[in-house]
XYZ file of C-alpha atoms in Angstrom:
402
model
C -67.779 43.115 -63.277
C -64.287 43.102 -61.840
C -63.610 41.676 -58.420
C -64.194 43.775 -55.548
C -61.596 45.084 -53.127
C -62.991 43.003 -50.186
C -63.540 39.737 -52.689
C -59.960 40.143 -53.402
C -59.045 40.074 -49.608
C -61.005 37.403 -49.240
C -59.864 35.179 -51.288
C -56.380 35.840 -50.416
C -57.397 34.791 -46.406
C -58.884 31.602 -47.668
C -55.722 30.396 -49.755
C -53.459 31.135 -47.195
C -55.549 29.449 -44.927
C -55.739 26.346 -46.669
C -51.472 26.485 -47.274
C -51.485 26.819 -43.517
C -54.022 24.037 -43.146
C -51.865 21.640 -46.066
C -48.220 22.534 -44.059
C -50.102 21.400 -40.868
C -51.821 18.281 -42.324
C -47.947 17.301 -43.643
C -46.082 17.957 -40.433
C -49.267 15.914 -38.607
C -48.581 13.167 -40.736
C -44.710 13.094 -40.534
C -45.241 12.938 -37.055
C -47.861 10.192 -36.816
C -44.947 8.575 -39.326
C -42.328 9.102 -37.132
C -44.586 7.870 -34.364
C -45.671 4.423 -36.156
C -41.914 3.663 -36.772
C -41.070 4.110 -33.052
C -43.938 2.283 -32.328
C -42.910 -0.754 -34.573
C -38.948 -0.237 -33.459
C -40.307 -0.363 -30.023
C -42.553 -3.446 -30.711
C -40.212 -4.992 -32.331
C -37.471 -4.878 -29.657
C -40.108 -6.253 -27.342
C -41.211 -8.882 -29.469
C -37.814 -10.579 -29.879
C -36.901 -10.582 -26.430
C -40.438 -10.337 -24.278
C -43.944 -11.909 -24.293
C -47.031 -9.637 -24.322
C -50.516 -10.663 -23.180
C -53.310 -8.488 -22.851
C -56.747 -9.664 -21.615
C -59.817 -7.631 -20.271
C -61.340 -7.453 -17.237
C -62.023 -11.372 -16.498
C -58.547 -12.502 -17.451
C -59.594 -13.510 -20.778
C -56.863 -13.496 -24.087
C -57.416 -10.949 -26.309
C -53.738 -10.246 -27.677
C -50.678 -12.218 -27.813
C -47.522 -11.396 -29.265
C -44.911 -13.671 -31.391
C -42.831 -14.462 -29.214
C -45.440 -15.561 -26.750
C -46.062 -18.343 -29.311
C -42.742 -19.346 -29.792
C -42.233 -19.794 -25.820
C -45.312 -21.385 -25.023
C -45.555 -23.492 -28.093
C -49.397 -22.535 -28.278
C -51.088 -21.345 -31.704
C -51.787 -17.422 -31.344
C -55.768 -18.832 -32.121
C -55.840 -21.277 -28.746
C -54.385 -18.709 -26.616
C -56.980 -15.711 -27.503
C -59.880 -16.333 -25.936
C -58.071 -18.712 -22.990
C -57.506 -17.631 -19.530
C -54.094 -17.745 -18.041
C -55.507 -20.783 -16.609
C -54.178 -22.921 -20.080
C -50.605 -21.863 -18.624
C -50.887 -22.599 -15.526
C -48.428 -24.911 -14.070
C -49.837 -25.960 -10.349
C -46.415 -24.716 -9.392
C -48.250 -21.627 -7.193
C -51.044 -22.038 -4.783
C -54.559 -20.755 -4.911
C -52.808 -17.979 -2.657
C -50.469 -16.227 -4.830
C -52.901 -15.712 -7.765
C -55.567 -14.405 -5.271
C -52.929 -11.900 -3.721
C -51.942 -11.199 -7.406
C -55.335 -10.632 -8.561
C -56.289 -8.481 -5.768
C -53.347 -5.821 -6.308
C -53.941 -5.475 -10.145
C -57.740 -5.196 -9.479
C -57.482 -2.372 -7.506
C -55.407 -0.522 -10.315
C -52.005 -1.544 -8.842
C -48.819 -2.913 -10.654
C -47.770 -6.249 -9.985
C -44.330 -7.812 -10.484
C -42.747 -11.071 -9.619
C -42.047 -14.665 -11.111
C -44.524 -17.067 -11.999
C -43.616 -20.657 -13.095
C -45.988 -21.671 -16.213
C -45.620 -24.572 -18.463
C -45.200 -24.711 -22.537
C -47.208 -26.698 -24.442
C -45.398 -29.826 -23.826
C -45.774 -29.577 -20.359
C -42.075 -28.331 -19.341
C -41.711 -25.573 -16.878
C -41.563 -22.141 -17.966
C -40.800 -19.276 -15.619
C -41.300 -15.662 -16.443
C -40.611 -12.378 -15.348
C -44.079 -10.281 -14.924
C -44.754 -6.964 -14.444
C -48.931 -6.933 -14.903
C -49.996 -3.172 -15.621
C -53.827 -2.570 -15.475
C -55.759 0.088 -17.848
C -59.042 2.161 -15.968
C -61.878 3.775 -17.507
C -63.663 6.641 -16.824
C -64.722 5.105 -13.476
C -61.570 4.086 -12.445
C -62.049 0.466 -12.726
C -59.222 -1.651 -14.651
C -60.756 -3.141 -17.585
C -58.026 -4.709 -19.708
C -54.220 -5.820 -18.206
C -50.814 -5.874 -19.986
C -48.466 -8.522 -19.231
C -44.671 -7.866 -20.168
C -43.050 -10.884 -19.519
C -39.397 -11.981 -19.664
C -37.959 -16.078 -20.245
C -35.951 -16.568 -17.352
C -36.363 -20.511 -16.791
C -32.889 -20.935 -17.509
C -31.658 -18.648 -15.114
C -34.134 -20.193 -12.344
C -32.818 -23.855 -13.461
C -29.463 -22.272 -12.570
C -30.454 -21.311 -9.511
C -31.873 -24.703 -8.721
C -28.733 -26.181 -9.437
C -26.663 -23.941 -7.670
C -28.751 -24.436 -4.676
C -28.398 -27.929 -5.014
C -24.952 -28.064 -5.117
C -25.091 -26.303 -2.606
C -26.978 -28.489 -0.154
C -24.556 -31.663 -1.489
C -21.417 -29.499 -0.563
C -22.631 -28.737 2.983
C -24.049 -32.427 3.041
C -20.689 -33.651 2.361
C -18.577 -30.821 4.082
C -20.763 -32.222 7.280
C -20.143 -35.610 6.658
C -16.236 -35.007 6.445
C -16.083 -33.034 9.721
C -17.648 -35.661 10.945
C -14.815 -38.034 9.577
C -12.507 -36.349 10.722
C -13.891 -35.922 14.293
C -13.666 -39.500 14.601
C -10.314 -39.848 12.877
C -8.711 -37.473 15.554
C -10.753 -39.159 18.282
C -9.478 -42.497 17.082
C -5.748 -41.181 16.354
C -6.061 -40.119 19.980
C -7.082 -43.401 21.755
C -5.101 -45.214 19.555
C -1.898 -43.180 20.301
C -2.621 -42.855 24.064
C -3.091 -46.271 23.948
C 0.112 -47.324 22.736
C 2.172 -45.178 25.361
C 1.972 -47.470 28.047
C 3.346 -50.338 26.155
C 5.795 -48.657 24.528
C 7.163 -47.116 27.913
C 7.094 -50.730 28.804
C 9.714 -51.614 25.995
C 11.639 -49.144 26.553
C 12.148 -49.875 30.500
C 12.765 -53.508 29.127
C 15.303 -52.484 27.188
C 17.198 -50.280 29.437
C 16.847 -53.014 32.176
C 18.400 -55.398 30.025
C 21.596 -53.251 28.923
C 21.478 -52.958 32.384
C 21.302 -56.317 33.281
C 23.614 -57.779 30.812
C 26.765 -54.974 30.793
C 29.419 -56.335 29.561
C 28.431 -59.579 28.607
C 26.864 -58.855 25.145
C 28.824 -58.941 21.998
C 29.108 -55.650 20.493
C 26.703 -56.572 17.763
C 24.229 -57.737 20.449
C 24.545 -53.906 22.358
C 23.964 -52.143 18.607
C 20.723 -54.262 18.617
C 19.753 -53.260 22.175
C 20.893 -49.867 21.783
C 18.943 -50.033 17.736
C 15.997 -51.264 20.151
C 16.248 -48.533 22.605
C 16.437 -45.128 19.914
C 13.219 -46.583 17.911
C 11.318 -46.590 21.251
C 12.266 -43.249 21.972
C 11.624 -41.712 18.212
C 8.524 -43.778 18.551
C 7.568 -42.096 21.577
C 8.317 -38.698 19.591
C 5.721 -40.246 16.880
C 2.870 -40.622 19.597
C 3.102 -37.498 21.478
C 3.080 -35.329 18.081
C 0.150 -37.530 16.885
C -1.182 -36.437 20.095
C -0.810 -32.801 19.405
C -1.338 -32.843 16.014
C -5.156 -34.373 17.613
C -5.180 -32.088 19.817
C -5.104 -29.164 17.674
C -8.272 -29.782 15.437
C -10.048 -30.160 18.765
C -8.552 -27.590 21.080
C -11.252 -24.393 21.813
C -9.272 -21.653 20.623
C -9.176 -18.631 22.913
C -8.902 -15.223 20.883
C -6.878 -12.450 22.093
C -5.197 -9.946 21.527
C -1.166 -11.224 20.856
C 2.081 -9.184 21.015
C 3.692 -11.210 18.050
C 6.950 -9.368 18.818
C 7.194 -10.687 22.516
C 6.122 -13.937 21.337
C 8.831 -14.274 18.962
C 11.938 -13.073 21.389
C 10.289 -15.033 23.798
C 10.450 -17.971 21.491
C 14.149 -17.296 20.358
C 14.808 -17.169 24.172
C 14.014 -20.731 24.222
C 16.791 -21.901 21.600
C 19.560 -23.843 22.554
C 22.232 -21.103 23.948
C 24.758 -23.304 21.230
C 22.365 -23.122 18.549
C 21.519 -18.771 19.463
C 24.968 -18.743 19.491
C 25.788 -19.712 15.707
C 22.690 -17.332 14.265
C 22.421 -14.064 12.825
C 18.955 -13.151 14.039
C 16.593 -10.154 12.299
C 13.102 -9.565 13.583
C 11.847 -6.617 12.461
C 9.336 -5.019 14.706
C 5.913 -6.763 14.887
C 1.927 -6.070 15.462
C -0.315 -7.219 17.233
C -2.241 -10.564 16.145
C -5.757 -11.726 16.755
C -5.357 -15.711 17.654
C -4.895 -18.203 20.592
C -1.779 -17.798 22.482
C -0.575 -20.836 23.232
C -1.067 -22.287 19.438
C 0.489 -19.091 18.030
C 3.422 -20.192 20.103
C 3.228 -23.435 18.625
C 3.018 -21.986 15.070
C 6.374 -19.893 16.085
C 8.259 -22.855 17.651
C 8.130 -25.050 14.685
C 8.759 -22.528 12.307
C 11.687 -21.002 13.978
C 13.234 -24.591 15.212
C 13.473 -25.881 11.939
C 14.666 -22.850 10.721
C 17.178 -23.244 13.221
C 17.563 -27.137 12.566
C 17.695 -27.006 9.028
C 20.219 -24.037 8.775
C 22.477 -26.156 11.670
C 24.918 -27.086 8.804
C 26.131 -23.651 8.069
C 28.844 -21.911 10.085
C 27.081 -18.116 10.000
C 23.563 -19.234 10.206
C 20.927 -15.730 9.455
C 17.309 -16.527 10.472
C 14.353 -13.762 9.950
C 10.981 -12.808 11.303
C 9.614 -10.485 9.579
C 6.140 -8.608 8.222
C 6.798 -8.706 4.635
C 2.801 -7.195 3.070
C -1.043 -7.838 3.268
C -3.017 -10.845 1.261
C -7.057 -10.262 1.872
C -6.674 -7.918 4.655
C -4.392 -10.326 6.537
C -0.970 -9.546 7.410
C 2.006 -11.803 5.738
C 4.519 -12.806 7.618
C 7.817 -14.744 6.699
C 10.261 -16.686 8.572
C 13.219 -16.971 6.489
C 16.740 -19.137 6.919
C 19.918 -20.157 4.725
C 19.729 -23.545 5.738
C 19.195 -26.370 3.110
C 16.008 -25.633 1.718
C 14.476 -28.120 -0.498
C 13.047 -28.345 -4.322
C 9.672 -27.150 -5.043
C 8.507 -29.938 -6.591
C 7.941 -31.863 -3.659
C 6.270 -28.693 -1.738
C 3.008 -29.875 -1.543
C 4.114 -32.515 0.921
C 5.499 -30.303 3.337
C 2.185 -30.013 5.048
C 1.064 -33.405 5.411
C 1.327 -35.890 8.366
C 4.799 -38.087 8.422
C 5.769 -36.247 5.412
C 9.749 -35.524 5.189
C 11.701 -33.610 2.658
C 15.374 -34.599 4.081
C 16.461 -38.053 5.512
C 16.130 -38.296 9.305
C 20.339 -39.382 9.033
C 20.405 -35.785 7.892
C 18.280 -33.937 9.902
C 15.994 -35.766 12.908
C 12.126 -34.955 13.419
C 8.827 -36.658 12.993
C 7.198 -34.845 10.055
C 4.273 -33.668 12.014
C 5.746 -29.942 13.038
C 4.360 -28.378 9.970
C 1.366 -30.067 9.823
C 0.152 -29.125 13.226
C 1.610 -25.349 12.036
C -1.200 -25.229 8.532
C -4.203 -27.038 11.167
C -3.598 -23.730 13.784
C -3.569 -21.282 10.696
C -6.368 -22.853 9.407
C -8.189 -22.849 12.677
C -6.916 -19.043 12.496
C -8.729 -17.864 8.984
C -4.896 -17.905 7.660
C -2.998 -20.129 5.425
C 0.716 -20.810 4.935
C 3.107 -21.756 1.832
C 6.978 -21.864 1.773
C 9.182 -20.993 -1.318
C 12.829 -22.340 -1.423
C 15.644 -23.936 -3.516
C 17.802 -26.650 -2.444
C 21.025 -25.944 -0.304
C 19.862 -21.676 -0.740
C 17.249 -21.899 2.485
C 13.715 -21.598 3.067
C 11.189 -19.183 3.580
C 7.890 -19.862 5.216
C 4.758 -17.288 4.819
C 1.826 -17.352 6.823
C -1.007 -14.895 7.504
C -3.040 -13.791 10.554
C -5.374 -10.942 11.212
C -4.352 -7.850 12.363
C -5.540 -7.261 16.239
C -8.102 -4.642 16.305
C -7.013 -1.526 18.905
């Protein structure tokens, strides 16, 4: 008999039910699909560049990634079914496993670094983050271990830390040097004073003693005598300063730097003020010692004055001229006879001279005793210049604060 009305219906429900049922059972497994290859990118991604454990509730091995293998240099068969125990080092006391085991116990995450060893014995230290998986009850019952290589970096460290320790073992060991340099600079040049003031009062006795009855050659000798006990005199009492100066307690305050510097222009030779062209353009205050700051200023603006004594319009400058590392820059800048770069390095050292004392007279200390106070001051200096075109000297301080 033909189909009935309702069987017709019926059947109709069921096949569209089951199209419904097929389009679902597709998209499910697209999705699961899609899902697996996430799941493998993701695993993937971790396997090259981190190394998964997982072990149950007693700390026992049940899963091991690749790269675990690799690192550790154990067979994926001898790690499952070890404890963490095979890996450990001894680095770590009994402590720091307790602490760790009682924070993923009670369903917490755990992070830090833990120094194992590889198969061969070396050192291996890792980057863990432990996360622990509950049951029902709320009781972990398996841990994942995500782990990260960074034994390199920590060797690094090591090293670093290391050098460290020699630098400040050696810095130590050179202040020390040098404390005993500058005490023995000092007692040797203090000691020498008296003697030499002897020679010299010898000396002038004698020309005394014998005027006019020494040849003229004889009196040059005398006289020869007489000037290197004075510019050895000169020698000892900047030694003495230049001593002084790396052992000096500073005393910070704040510093007018213009006042200073009229006040030290004050102090030039009224024949030498005379002959310059002076430009000091207005100045801050300066965090520093006073009386060294003077120093600084007194050397820098005598030989400016000294080494510029050969021209007949002689232009000296003081002057703020930027900022280096939050310090102000200032220059001191003359037309005088400058000198060639190549031999700038020596301008700051002890007894070191750029022009012939027939040309221009000093002991070679000034500038040295200048870079030890700006040193002593968190600043530096450095000079730029060309022969017979002047020099200009640059030297930082820190601002005063208001």
């Amino acid at each position: 008999s033909p189909p009935t009305f309702a069987g017709a219906t019926t059947s109709r429900v069921r096949r569209r039910a089951e199209l419904e049922i097929r389009a679902l059972n597709a998209g499910l497994e697209k999705r699961v699909q899609e899902r697996a290859l996430q799941l493998a990118q993701f695993k993937s991604a971790l396997d090259r560049h981190g190394l998964v454990l997982i072990s149950d509730a007693h700390g026992v091995i049940t899963y091991v990634n690749d790269r675990v293998c690799e690192v550790t240099g154990y067979a994926r068969e001898v790690l499952i079914g070890s404890t963490h125990r095979l890996l450990n080092s001894e680095y770590h006391p009994a402590t720091f496993f307790a602490e760790l085991w009682t924070t993923i116990a009670a369903g917490e995450v755990w992070h830090g670094e833990i120094c194992n060893r590889t198969q061969s014995g070396a050192p291996l230290w890792v980057d863990t983050t432990i996360v622990p998986f509950v049951n029902d009850a709320g009781v972990p019952d398996q841990y994942i271990s995500i782990q990260t290589d960074v034994t390199e970096r920590r060797a690094a460290e090591e090293r670093i830390t290391q050098l460290y320790r020699e630098l400040e073992a050696g810095g130590a060991q050179l202040r020390e040097a040098n404390r005993e340099l500058e005490s023995f600079a000092y007692s040797v040049s203090h000691d020498l004073r008296a003697p030499l003031r002897h020679i010299h009062g010898y000396l002038d006795m004698l020309r005394r003693a014998t005027a006019g009855q020494l040849s003229d050659k004889a009196e040059r000798y005398v006289q020869t005598a007489s000037n290197a006990s004075v510019q050895m005199g000169q020698l000892i009492d900047d030694l003495l300063a230049f001593s002084r100066m790396g052992q000096a307690e500073m005393h910070l305050e704040r510093v007018d730097l213009d006042c200073l510097v009229h006040d030290v222009i004050s102090g030039v030779a009224p024949e030498d003020a005379a002959r310059v062209e002076w430009e000091v353009a207005p100045l801050p205050h300066v965090a520093g010692d006073l009386p060294m700051l003077r120093q600084v200023l007194v050397n820098l603006i005598g030989n400016a004055v000294k080494y510029s004594g050969k021209r007949d319009a002689a232009r000296i400058a003081v002057l703020p001229v930027g900022v280096e590392d939050g310090r102000m820059v200032f220059a001191v800048r003359d037309n005088g006879a400058g000198f060639d770069m190549a031999y700038a390095e020596k301008l700051f050292g002890v007894f070191q001279r750029l022009h012939h004392e027939n040309e221009f007279e000093g002991t070679g200390i000034g500038l040295a005793i200048v870079r030890r106070i700006l040193v002593r001051h968190g600043g530096r200096i450095w000079a730029e210049a060309s022969p017979d075109q002047g020099a200009t000297f640059y030297f930082t301080l820190a601002l005063a604060g208001s």
